[in-house]
Short mmCIF file of C-alpha atoms and ligand atoms in Angstrom, two decimals:
data_model
loop_
_atom_site.label_atom_id
_atom_site.label_comp_id
_atom_site.label_asym_id
_atom_site.label_seq_id
_atom_site.Cartn_x
_atom_site.Cartn_y
_atom_site.Cartn_z
CA MET A 1 0.00 0.00 0.00
CA ARG A 2 1.17 3.48 -0.86
CA VAL A 3 -0.50 6.53 0.73
CA PHE A 4 -0.90 9.91 -0.96
CA ALA A 5 -2.29 13.21 0.33
CA THR A 6 -3.22 16.51 -1.29
CA LYS A 7 -2.72 19.41 1.07
CA GLU A 8 -4.40 21.89 -1.29
CA THR A 9 -7.82 20.34 -0.79
CA CYS A 10 -7.44 19.30 2.85
CA ALA A 11 -10.16 20.87 4.98
CA VAL A 12 -8.20 20.49 8.23
CA SER A 13 -10.87 18.25 9.73
CA SER A 14 -8.29 16.00 11.48
CA LEU A 15 -10.43 12.92 10.90
CA CYS A 16 -7.61 11.00 9.25
CA VAL A 17 -5.24 11.81 12.12
CA TYR A 18 -7.72 10.41 14.64
CA GLN A 19 -8.32 7.32 12.54
CA ALA A 20 -4.68 6.48 11.73
CA PRO A 21 -2.26 8.58 13.78
CA GLU A 22 0.68 6.37 12.81
CA VAL A 23 0.17 7.35 9.17
CA PHE A 24 -1.33 10.85 9.12
CA ASP A 25 -0.38 14.06 10.88
CA GLN A 26 -1.03 17.75 10.39
CA ASP A 27 1.49 20.44 9.55
CA GLU A 28 1.71 23.78 11.36
CA GLU A 29 -1.27 25.04 9.35
CA GLY A 30 -3.32 21.97 10.18
CA GLN A 31 -3.16 20.42 6.75
CA VAL A 32 -2.58 16.74 6.25
CA GLU A 33 0.90 15.22 6.16
CA VAL A 34 1.73 11.60 5.47
CA LEU A 35 4.03 10.28 8.18
CA ASP A 36 4.33 6.78 6.79
CA PRO A 37 3.66 6.49 3.03
CA GLU A 38 4.10 2.71 3.10
CA PRO A 39 2.38 1.59 6.29
CA PRO A 40 2.57 -2.00 7.54
CA ALA A 41 -0.28 -4.40 6.84
CA GLU A 42 -1.83 -4.10 10.28
CA LEU A 43 -2.58 -0.42 9.59
CA HIS A 44 -4.12 -0.86 6.16
CA GLU A 45 -7.70 -1.15 7.38
CA ASP A 46 -7.37 2.01 9.49
CA VAL A 47 -5.91 3.83 6.49
CA ARG A 48 -8.75 2.66 4.24
CA ILE A 49 -11.31 3.86 6.80
CA ALA A 50 -9.53 7.22 6.92
CA VAL A 51 -9.60 7.46 3.13
CA ARG A 52 -13.33 6.71 3.05
CA GLY A 53 -13.96 9.22 5.82
CA CYS A 54 -12.07 12.18 4.40
CA PRO A 55 -14.73 14.77 3.56
CA THR A 56 -12.69 16.26 0.71
CA GLN A 57 -11.14 13.13 -0.82
CA SER A 58 -7.70 14.54 -0.02
CA ILE A 59 -6.10 11.20 0.80
CA ARG A 60 -5.91 8.07 -1.30
CA VAL A 61 -4.12 4.76 -1.50
CA GLU A 62 -2.76 2.64 -4.31
S1 SF4 B 1 -9.60 13.74 6.78
FE1 SF4 B 1 -9.17 14.76 4.82
S2 SF4 B 1 -9.77 16.88 5.13
FE2 SF4 B 1 -9.57 15.95 7.16
S3 SF4 B 1 -7.44 16.40 7.81
FE3 SF4 B 1 -7.44 14.39 6.79
S4 SF4 B 1 -6.96 14.82 4.62
FE4 SF4 B 1 -7.58 16.76 5.58
#
């Protein structure tokens, strides 16, 4: 799994950070940052839930 984020559309909702704090963080302006772009298998479900829950489709996985 590879994780991608688009800061430009991030609405600073923090939902992804709550869902998968090992993978997502926020920069000093509150916008999404990917901490771990290739997370281990045990985090994949949390990441997928975060992707589905992002209100602006600013994070995705391949
Ligand atoms: S859930 Fe989406 S909009 Fe909210 S902080 Fe994460 S990337 Fe940004």
